[in-house]
Amino acid sequence: MKKYVGGIVSAVLFACMVLPALAADLNPMVARSVETVESQLGDLSKIAGGKKIGVLVITLANPYWTEMKKRYEEWAHQMGVTVEILAAPTEGDLKSQLDTLETMVAKGYDAIVVTPMDPFNLIPGILKANEKGIPIVCSGPAVDAKALKDAGGHLDGWISATFLDQGRLAAEDMVEKLGEAGGSVAIIEGIPGAGQSEARKRGASEVFEKAPQVSIVSVQPGKWNRNLAFDIATGLIKANPGLRGIYCANDVMALAAADALLAAGKREGVLIYGTDFIPEAREAIRARKLQGSTTFSQAAWTRGALVFALKLASKASDLPDRLDIPILLATPDNISDFDGWK
């Protein structure tokens, strides 16, 4: 079995627990995102403590997921619950992620939060959790509902952003900045078939296709990989000397695209956007190396996921089928508003 990476946070456990108040110094946009999430979660006056929650993310080799791990740990410490965060070694390792989930089911958590790599890979593990009566919350990209139902399984909840809006917001800002002159643009997607990648690509594509002054010259899979995205961007600028914009389905690829164009001496005049707003992207936006990144509050997401899981473990009946997270766009014009963003 392959080695997995993760972390455990433990704190004093209580028979029941009042949800900790938001810190007074929390970034106002983060606070509003948390409030929007909590407004969907029903009665929060008391949440049953004494629970152990398992969280399965995609890979801690990606800085986005290491930041998510930190946010889970911060809330777990404040809430006085035990959280174990596990991940597959690399992006796209479908079997390893399933193996990890099946190991987690055997550990007997009170609830499990999962982020699937694709719509199908975790279905066998979800079925095992169903058999043991362990509530499962899907966090992020959707598990294929029909395939899961056909297999005789179910999810107990879903927390997600509208990933299509991530691509849409970036593309709308790009089109606005290109103005009437427009020009040719390209999209570097993640892993083909991955839910968040497909939605972001579709959101951006729909905006570009509706803008008569803009033409999409290329859509290629960067597979979330920095080196591959660098090579794709290098080829793009050679094949399309008049390229005016690139939308990438995550920041790692957007940063690589910017580096590729700089190395080719073609960075000037090309607008590059990413998604996730990882720390390196924040600095790149401040320096105008990137023109933007779409994001949601990881603090709001992880708090919502943990509360969702705790309420399911306590058999609460006032929960939504889906918990929605607000999407925002960070640009050089509003980057100061994101000081303290998490």
Short mmCIF file of C-alpha atoms in Angstrom, two decimals:
data_model
loop_
_atom_site.label_atom_id
_atom_site.label_comp_id
_atom_site.label_asym_id
_atom_site.label_seq_id
_atom_site.Cartn_x
_atom_site.Cartn_y
_atom_site.Cartn_z
CA MET A 1 0.00 0.00 0.00
CA LYS A 2 1.30 3.47 -0.81
CA LYS A 3 2.23 5.92 1.90
CA TYR A 4 -0.35 8.61 2.67
CA VAL A 5 0.16 12.02 4.18
CA GLY A 6 -2.11 13.72 6.65
CA GLY A 7 -2.50 15.20 10.09
CA ILE A 8 -4.50 14.75 13.27
CA VAL A 9 -5.80 17.55 15.47
CA SER A 10 -7.19 16.67 18.88
CA ALA A 11 -8.71 18.82 21.58
CA VAL A 12 -10.73 18.40 24.75
CA LEU A 13 -14.05 16.77 23.89
CA PHE A 14 -17.35 17.86 25.37
CA ALA A 15 -20.77 16.25 25.52
CA CYS A 16 -22.07 19.23 23.62
CA MET A 17 -20.44 22.36 22.34
CA VAL A 18 -21.36 25.91 21.39
CA LEU A 19 -20.00 26.88 17.97
CA PRO A 20 -17.11 29.32 18.62
CA ALA A 21 -17.74 32.92 17.59
CA LEU A 22 -15.82 34.43 14.69
CA ALA A 23 -12.65 36.29 15.61
CA ALA A 24 -13.07 40.06 15.66
CA ASP A 25 -10.02 40.52 13.44
CA LEU A 26 -11.26 38.16 10.72
CA ASN A 27 -11.13 39.67 7.22
CA PRO A 28 -14.62 41.19 6.60
CA MET A 29 -15.09 39.27 3.34
CA VAL A 30 -14.18 36.01 5.08
CA ALA A 31 -16.61 36.80 7.87
CA ARG A 32 -19.40 37.47 5.36
CA SER A 33 -18.64 34.19 3.57
CA VAL A 34 -18.79 32.28 6.87
CA GLU A 35 -22.09 33.95 7.75
CA THR A 36 -23.51 33.06 4.31
CA VAL A 37 -22.54 29.42 4.83
CA GLU A 38 -23.84 29.25 8.39
CA SER A 39 -27.18 30.72 7.36
CA GLN A 40 -27.80 27.50 5.40
CA LEU A 41 -26.99 25.12 8.26
CA GLY A 42 -30.04 25.41 10.50
CA ASP A 43 -29.83 25.67 14.29
CA LEU A 44 -26.23 26.27 15.39
CA SER A 45 -26.93 27.06 19.04
CA LYS A 46 -25.48 23.71 20.09
CA ILE A 47 -23.56 21.10 18.15
CA ALA A 48 -22.81 17.66 19.56
CA GLY A 49 -19.15 17.27 20.41
CA GLY A 50 -17.19 14.16 21.30
CA LYS A 51 -16.94 13.22 17.62
CA LYS A 52 -14.11 12.11 15.34
CA ILE A 53 -14.32 13.36 11.76
CA GLY A 54 -12.28 12.03 8.84
CA VAL A 55 -11.43 14.33 5.94
CA LEU A 56 -10.16 13.01 2.60
CA VAL A 57 -8.68 15.65 0.28
CA ILE A 58 -6.99 15.16 -3.09
CA THR A 59 -3.25 15.61 -2.45
CA LEU A 60 -1.10 17.59 -0.05
CA ALA A 61 1.48 17.93 -2.84
CA ASN A 62 -0.67 20.87 -4.07
CA PRO A 63 -0.40 24.10 -2.00
CA TYR A 64 -4.15 24.62 -2.31
CA TRP A 65 -4.82 21.46 -0.31
CA THR A 66 -2.15 22.18 2.29
CA GLU A 67 -3.95 25.48 2.96
CA MET A 68 -7.28 23.64 3.24
CA LYS A 69 -5.66 21.28 5.76
CA LYS A 70 -4.60 24.27 7.88
CA ARG A 71 -8.12 25.67 7.87
CA TYR A 72 -9.61 22.33 8.95
CA GLU A 73 -7.07 22.13 11.76
CA GLU A 74 -7.78 25.67 12.97
CA TRP A 75 -11.54 25.06 13.24
CA ALA A 76 -11.09 21.60 14.76
CA HIS A 77 -8.96 23.11 17.52
CA GLN A 78 -11.54 25.82 18.22
CA MET A 79 -14.49 23.42 18.11
CA GLY A 80 -12.91 20.84 20.38
CA VAL A 81 -13.29 17.94 17.97
CA THR A 82 -10.84 15.42 16.56
CA VAL A 83 -10.13 15.66 12.84
CA GLU A 84 -7.87 13.44 10.75
CA ILE A 85 -6.92 14.72 7.29
CA LEU A 86 -5.66 12.24 4.69
CA ALA A 87 -4.78 12.46 1.00
CA ALA A 88 -3.47 10.48 -1.94
CA PRO A 89 0.21 11.02 -2.81
CA THR A 90 -0.41 12.76 -6.15
CA GLU A 91 -3.07 14.38 -8.31
CA GLY A 92 -4.99 11.89 -10.43
CA ASP A 93 -4.07 8.77 -8.42
CA LEU A 94 -7.65 7.47 -8.38
CA LYS A 95 -6.89 4.07 -6.89
CA SER A 96 -4.81 5.44 -4.03
CA GLN A 97 -7.56 7.87 -3.10
CA LEU A 98 -10.11 5.06 -3.04
CA ASP A 99 -7.74 2.86 -0.98
CA THR A 100 -7.43 5.71 1.52
CA LEU A 101 -11.21 6.12 1.82
CA GLU A 102 -11.71 2.40 2.38
CA THR A 103 -9.06 2.52 5.14
CA MET A 104 -10.87 5.48 6.70
CA VAL A 105 -14.20 3.63 6.67
CA ALA A 106 -12.56 0.80 8.62
CA LYS A 107 -11.42 3.28 11.29
CA GLY A 108 -15.00 4.03 12.28
CA TYR A 109 -15.24 7.81 12.12
CA ASP A 110 -18.48 9.46 13.20
CA ALA A 111 -18.62 11.15 9.76
CA ILE A 112 -16.33 11.50 6.73
CA VAL A 113 -15.84 14.45 4.37
CA VAL A 114 -14.53 13.50 0.90
CA THR A 115 -13.31 15.43 -2.14
CA PRO A 116 -13.33 13.02 -5.10
CA MET A 117 -10.75 13.19 -7.88
CA ASP A 118 -13.40 12.30 -10.46
CA PRO A 119 -17.14 11.56 -10.38
CA PHE A 120 -16.72 7.78 -10.03
CA ASN A 121 -13.52 6.76 -8.24
CA LEU A 122 -14.82 6.90 -4.64
CA ILE A 123 -18.16 5.15 -5.20
CA PRO A 124 -17.00 1.74 -3.84
CA GLY A 125 -15.72 3.43 -0.67
CA ILE A 126 -18.94 5.41 -0.25
CA LEU A 127 -20.90 2.15 -0.48
CA LYS A 128 -18.80 0.70 2.35
CA ALA A 129 -19.44 3.80 4.47
CA ASN A 130 -23.18 3.47 3.75
CA GLU A 131 -23.08 -0.16 4.91
CA LYS A 132 -21.49 0.88 8.22
CA GLY A 133 -23.88 3.80 8.70
CA ILE A 134 -21.12 6.43 8.56
CA PRO A 135 -22.44 9.74 7.16
CA ILE A 136 -20.57 10.91 4.05
CA VAL A 137 -20.35 14.55 2.98
CA CYS A 138 -19.08 15.24 -0.54
CA SER A 139 -16.93 18.36 -0.48
CA GLY A 140 -16.27 20.01 -3.82
CA PRO A 141 -16.68 18.18 -7.16
CA ALA A 142 -19.77 16.00 -7.36
CA VAL A 143 -19.91 12.25 -7.19
CA ASP A 144 -21.95 11.03 -10.17
CA ALA A 145 -25.45 10.82 -8.68
CA LYS A 146 -26.83 8.29 -11.15
CA ALA A 147 -23.86 5.94 -10.90
CA LEU A 148 -23.97 6.09 -7.12
CA LYS A 149 -27.72 5.46 -7.02
CA ASP A 150 -27.42 2.60 -9.53
CA ALA A 151 -24.79 1.04 -7.27
CA GLY A 152 -27.22 1.25 -4.34
CA GLY A 153 -25.43 4.04 -2.50
CA HIS A 154 -26.11 7.57 -1.33
CA LEU A 155 -24.45 10.71 0.00
CA ASP A 156 -25.66 12.36 3.20
CA GLY A 157 -24.71 15.87 2.15
CA TRP A 158 -22.81 17.99 -0.34
CA ILE A 159 -20.86 21.20 0.13
CA SER A 160 -19.64 22.89 -3.04
CA ALA A 161 -18.89 26.05 -4.92
CA THR A 162 -20.38 26.74 -8.33
CA PHE A 163 -17.14 25.92 -10.15
CA LEU A 164 -18.63 27.18 -13.42
CA ASP A 165 -18.70 30.66 -11.84
CA GLN A 166 -14.96 30.48 -11.20
CA GLY A 167 -14.26 30.23 -14.91
CA ARG A 168 -17.06 32.68 -15.74
CA LEU A 169 -15.85 35.47 -13.42
CA ALA A 170 -12.27 35.24 -14.68
CA ALA A 171 -13.36 35.23 -18.33
CA GLU A 172 -15.75 38.15 -17.85
CA ASP A 173 -12.99 40.26 -16.34
CA MET A 174 -10.62 39.26 -19.14
CA VAL A 175 -13.14 40.18 -21.85
CA GLU A 176 -13.78 43.53 -20.17
CA LYS A 177 -10.06 44.31 -20.03
CA LEU A 178 -9.55 43.24 -23.66
CA GLY A 179 -12.19 45.80 -24.63
CA GLU A 180 -13.55 46.29 -28.13
CA ALA A 181 -10.28 45.20 -29.72
CA GLY A 182 -10.68 41.71 -28.23
CA GLY A 183 -8.30 39.08 -29.57
CA SER A 184 -7.45 35.40 -29.35
CA VAL A 185 -7.51 33.57 -26.02
CA ALA A 186 -6.73 30.07 -24.74
CA ILE A 187 -7.80 27.83 -21.88
CA ILE A 188 -5.56 25.44 -19.96
CA GLU A 189 -7.86 23.02 -18.13
CA GLY A 190 -6.98 20.55 -15.38
CA ILE A 191 -7.57 16.81 -15.65
CA PRO A 192 -10.20 16.10 -18.34
CA GLY A 193 -13.33 14.72 -16.74
CA ALA A 194 -12.59 16.11 -13.26
CA GLY A 195 -15.70 17.97 -12.12
CA GLN A 196 -14.12 21.26 -11.10
CA SER A 197 -11.94 21.35 -14.21
CA GLU A 198 -14.81 20.70 -16.60
CA ALA A 199 -17.01 23.31 -14.92
CA ARG A 200 -14.32 26.01 -14.89
CA LYS A 201 -13.52 25.33 -18.54
CA ARG A 202 -17.20 25.50 -19.47
CA GLY A 203 -17.75 28.72 -17.52
CA ALA A 204 -14.87 30.46 -19.26
CA SER A 205 -15.72 29.02 -22.69
CA GLU A 206 -19.32 30.23 -22.54
CA VAL A 207 -18.21 33.79 -21.81
CA PHE A 208 -15.59 33.81 -24.56
CA GLU A 209 -18.01 32.32 -27.09
CA LYS A 210 -20.57 35.03 -26.38
CA ALA A 211 -18.02 37.81 -26.99
CA PRO A 212 -17.85 38.42 -30.78
CA GLN A 213 -14.50 40.20 -30.51
CA VAL A 214 -12.87 37.18 -28.78
CA SER A 215 -11.86 33.85 -30.35
CA ILE A 216 -10.74 30.70 -28.51
CA VAL A 217 -7.68 29.34 -30.33
CA SER A 218 -6.85 26.45 -27.98
CA VAL A 219 -8.17 24.37 -25.08
CA GLN A 220 -5.59 21.95 -23.66
CA PRO A 221 -5.34 19.81 -20.50
CA GLY A 222 -2.58 20.93 -18.13
CA LYS A 223 -3.62 18.23 -15.63
CA TRP A 224 -2.96 20.65 -12.70
CA ASN A 225 0.77 20.22 -13.45
CA ARG A 226 3.18 23.18 -13.45
CA ASN A 227 5.67 21.69 -15.89
CA LEU A 228 3.02 20.59 -18.37
CA ALA A 229 1.31 23.99 -18.23
CA PHE A 230 4.68 25.69 -18.86
CA ASP A 231 5.17 23.59 -21.99
CA ILE A 232 1.61 24.23 -23.18
CA ALA A 233 1.96 27.99 -22.75
CA THR A 234 5.31 27.96 -24.55
CA GLY A 235 3.69 26.20 -27.49
CA LEU A 236 0.66 28.49 -27.41
CA ILE A 237 2.64 31.69 -27.80
CA LYS A 238 4.71 30.20 -30.64
CA ALA A 239 1.62 29.05 -32.53
CA ASN A 240 -0.37 32.22 -31.74
CA PRO A 241 1.93 35.26 -31.65
CA GLY A 242 -1.08 37.55 -31.21
CA LEU A 243 -2.43 35.70 -28.16
CA ARG A 244 -4.11 38.14 -25.76
CA GLY A 245 -5.26 35.99 -22.85
CA ILE A 246 -5.01 32.65 -21.04
CA TYR A 247 -7.42 31.27 -18.46
CA CYS A 248 -6.04 28.41 -16.35
CA ALA A 249 -8.19 26.14 -14.20
CA ASN A 250 -5.84 26.55 -11.24
CA ASP A 251 -3.14 28.97 -10.07
CA VAL A 252 -0.26 26.51 -10.35
CA MET A 253 -0.83 26.34 -14.10
CA ALA A 254 -1.46 30.09 -14.39
CA LEU A 255 1.85 30.87 -12.66
CA ALA A 256 3.59 28.42 -15.01
CA ALA A 257 1.97 30.08 -18.02
CA ALA A 258 3.21 33.48 -16.86
CA ASP A 259 6.72 32.09 -16.39
CA ALA A 260 6.65 30.52 -19.86
CA LEU A 261 5.66 33.78 -21.53
CA LEU A 262 8.30 35.68 -19.55
CA ALA A 263 10.94 33.17 -20.66
CA ALA A 264 9.84 33.62 -24.27
CA GLY A 265 9.88 37.41 -23.96
CA LYS A 266 6.13 37.49 -24.78
CA ARG A 267 4.55 38.29 -21.39
CA GLU A 268 3.65 41.91 -22.21
CA GLY A 269 0.05 42.38 -23.35
CA VAL A 270 -1.19 38.88 -22.44
CA LEU A 271 -3.79 38.63 -19.65
CA ILE A 272 -3.42 35.53 -17.45
CA TYR A 273 -5.98 34.37 -14.88
CA GLY A 274 -6.02 31.42 -12.53
CA THR A 275 -8.22 29.88 -9.86
CA ASP A 276 -7.71 29.05 -6.16
CA PHE A 277 -5.89 32.20 -4.97
CA ILE A 278 -3.00 30.27 -3.42
CA PRO A 279 -0.39 32.38 -1.55
CA GLU A 280 1.99 32.47 -4.54
CA ALA A 281 -0.84 33.74 -6.74
CA ARG A 282 -1.65 36.51 -4.25
CA GLU A 283 1.88 37.85 -4.54
CA ALA A 284 1.79 37.46 -8.33
CA ILE A 285 -1.42 39.52 -8.50
CA ARG A 286 0.11 42.23 -6.32
CA ALA A 287 3.08 42.32 -8.71
CA ARG A 288 0.70 42.21 -11.73
CA LYS A 289 2.32 39.00 -12.92
CA LEU A 290 -1.23 37.56 -12.92
CA GLN A 291 -4.35 39.59 -13.69
CA GLY A 292 -6.62 37.66 -11.37
CA SER A 293 -7.68 34.50 -9.57
CA THR A 294 -11.14 33.32 -8.60
CA THR A 295 -11.56 32.08 -5.07
CA PHE A 296 -13.81 31.21 -2.19
CA SER A 297 -13.03 31.39 1.51
CA GLN A 298 -11.36 28.17 2.62
CA ALA A 299 -12.17 29.17 6.20
CA ALA A 300 -15.88 29.36 5.34
CA TRP A 301 -15.72 26.09 3.39
CA THR A 302 -13.93 24.05 6.06
CA ARG A 303 -16.04 25.43 8.90
CA GLY A 304 -19.17 24.62 6.94
CA ALA A 305 -17.94 21.10 6.13
CA LEU A 306 -17.12 20.33 9.75
CA VAL A 307 -20.41 21.68 11.08
CA PHE A 308 -22.28 19.75 8.37
CA ALA A 309 -20.47 16.56 9.36
CA LEU A 310 -21.03 17.11 13.09
CA LYS A 311 -24.73 17.73 12.62
CA LEU A 312 -25.07 14.61 10.46
CA ALA A 313 -23.22 12.59 13.08
CA SER A 314 -25.73 13.92 15.63
CA LYS A 315 -28.65 12.97 13.34
CA ALA A 316 -29.83 16.56 12.86
CA SER A 317 -32.82 16.90 10.54
CA ASP A 318 -32.59 20.59 9.55
CA LEU A 319 -29.80 20.35 6.99
CA PRO A 320 -29.84 21.31 3.28
CA ASP A 321 -29.11 18.79 0.52
CA ARG A 322 -26.34 21.12 -0.67
CA LEU A 323 -24.34 23.85 1.04
CA ASP A 324 -23.21 26.64 -1.34
CA ILE A 325 -20.04 28.73 -1.03
CA PRO A 326 -19.76 32.30 -2.44
CA ILE A 327 -17.23 32.90 -5.27
CA LEU A 328 -15.07 36.05 -5.55
CA LEU A 329 -12.48 37.38 -8.02
CA ALA A 330 -9.20 38.86 -6.77
CA THR A 331 -7.45 41.32 -9.13
CA PRO A 332 -4.73 43.96 -8.82
CA ASP A 333 -7.52 46.52 -8.35
CA ASN A 334 -9.03 44.91 -5.24
CA ILE A 335 -6.14 42.86 -3.88
CA SER A 336 -5.87 44.99 -0.72
CA ASP A 337 -9.40 43.87 0.23
CA PHE A 338 -8.02 40.33 0.50
CA ASP A 339 -5.48 41.11 3.25
CA GLY A 340 -5.97 38.37 5.83
CA TRP A 341 -8.00 36.26 3.40
CA LYS A 342 -8.18 32.57 4.23
#
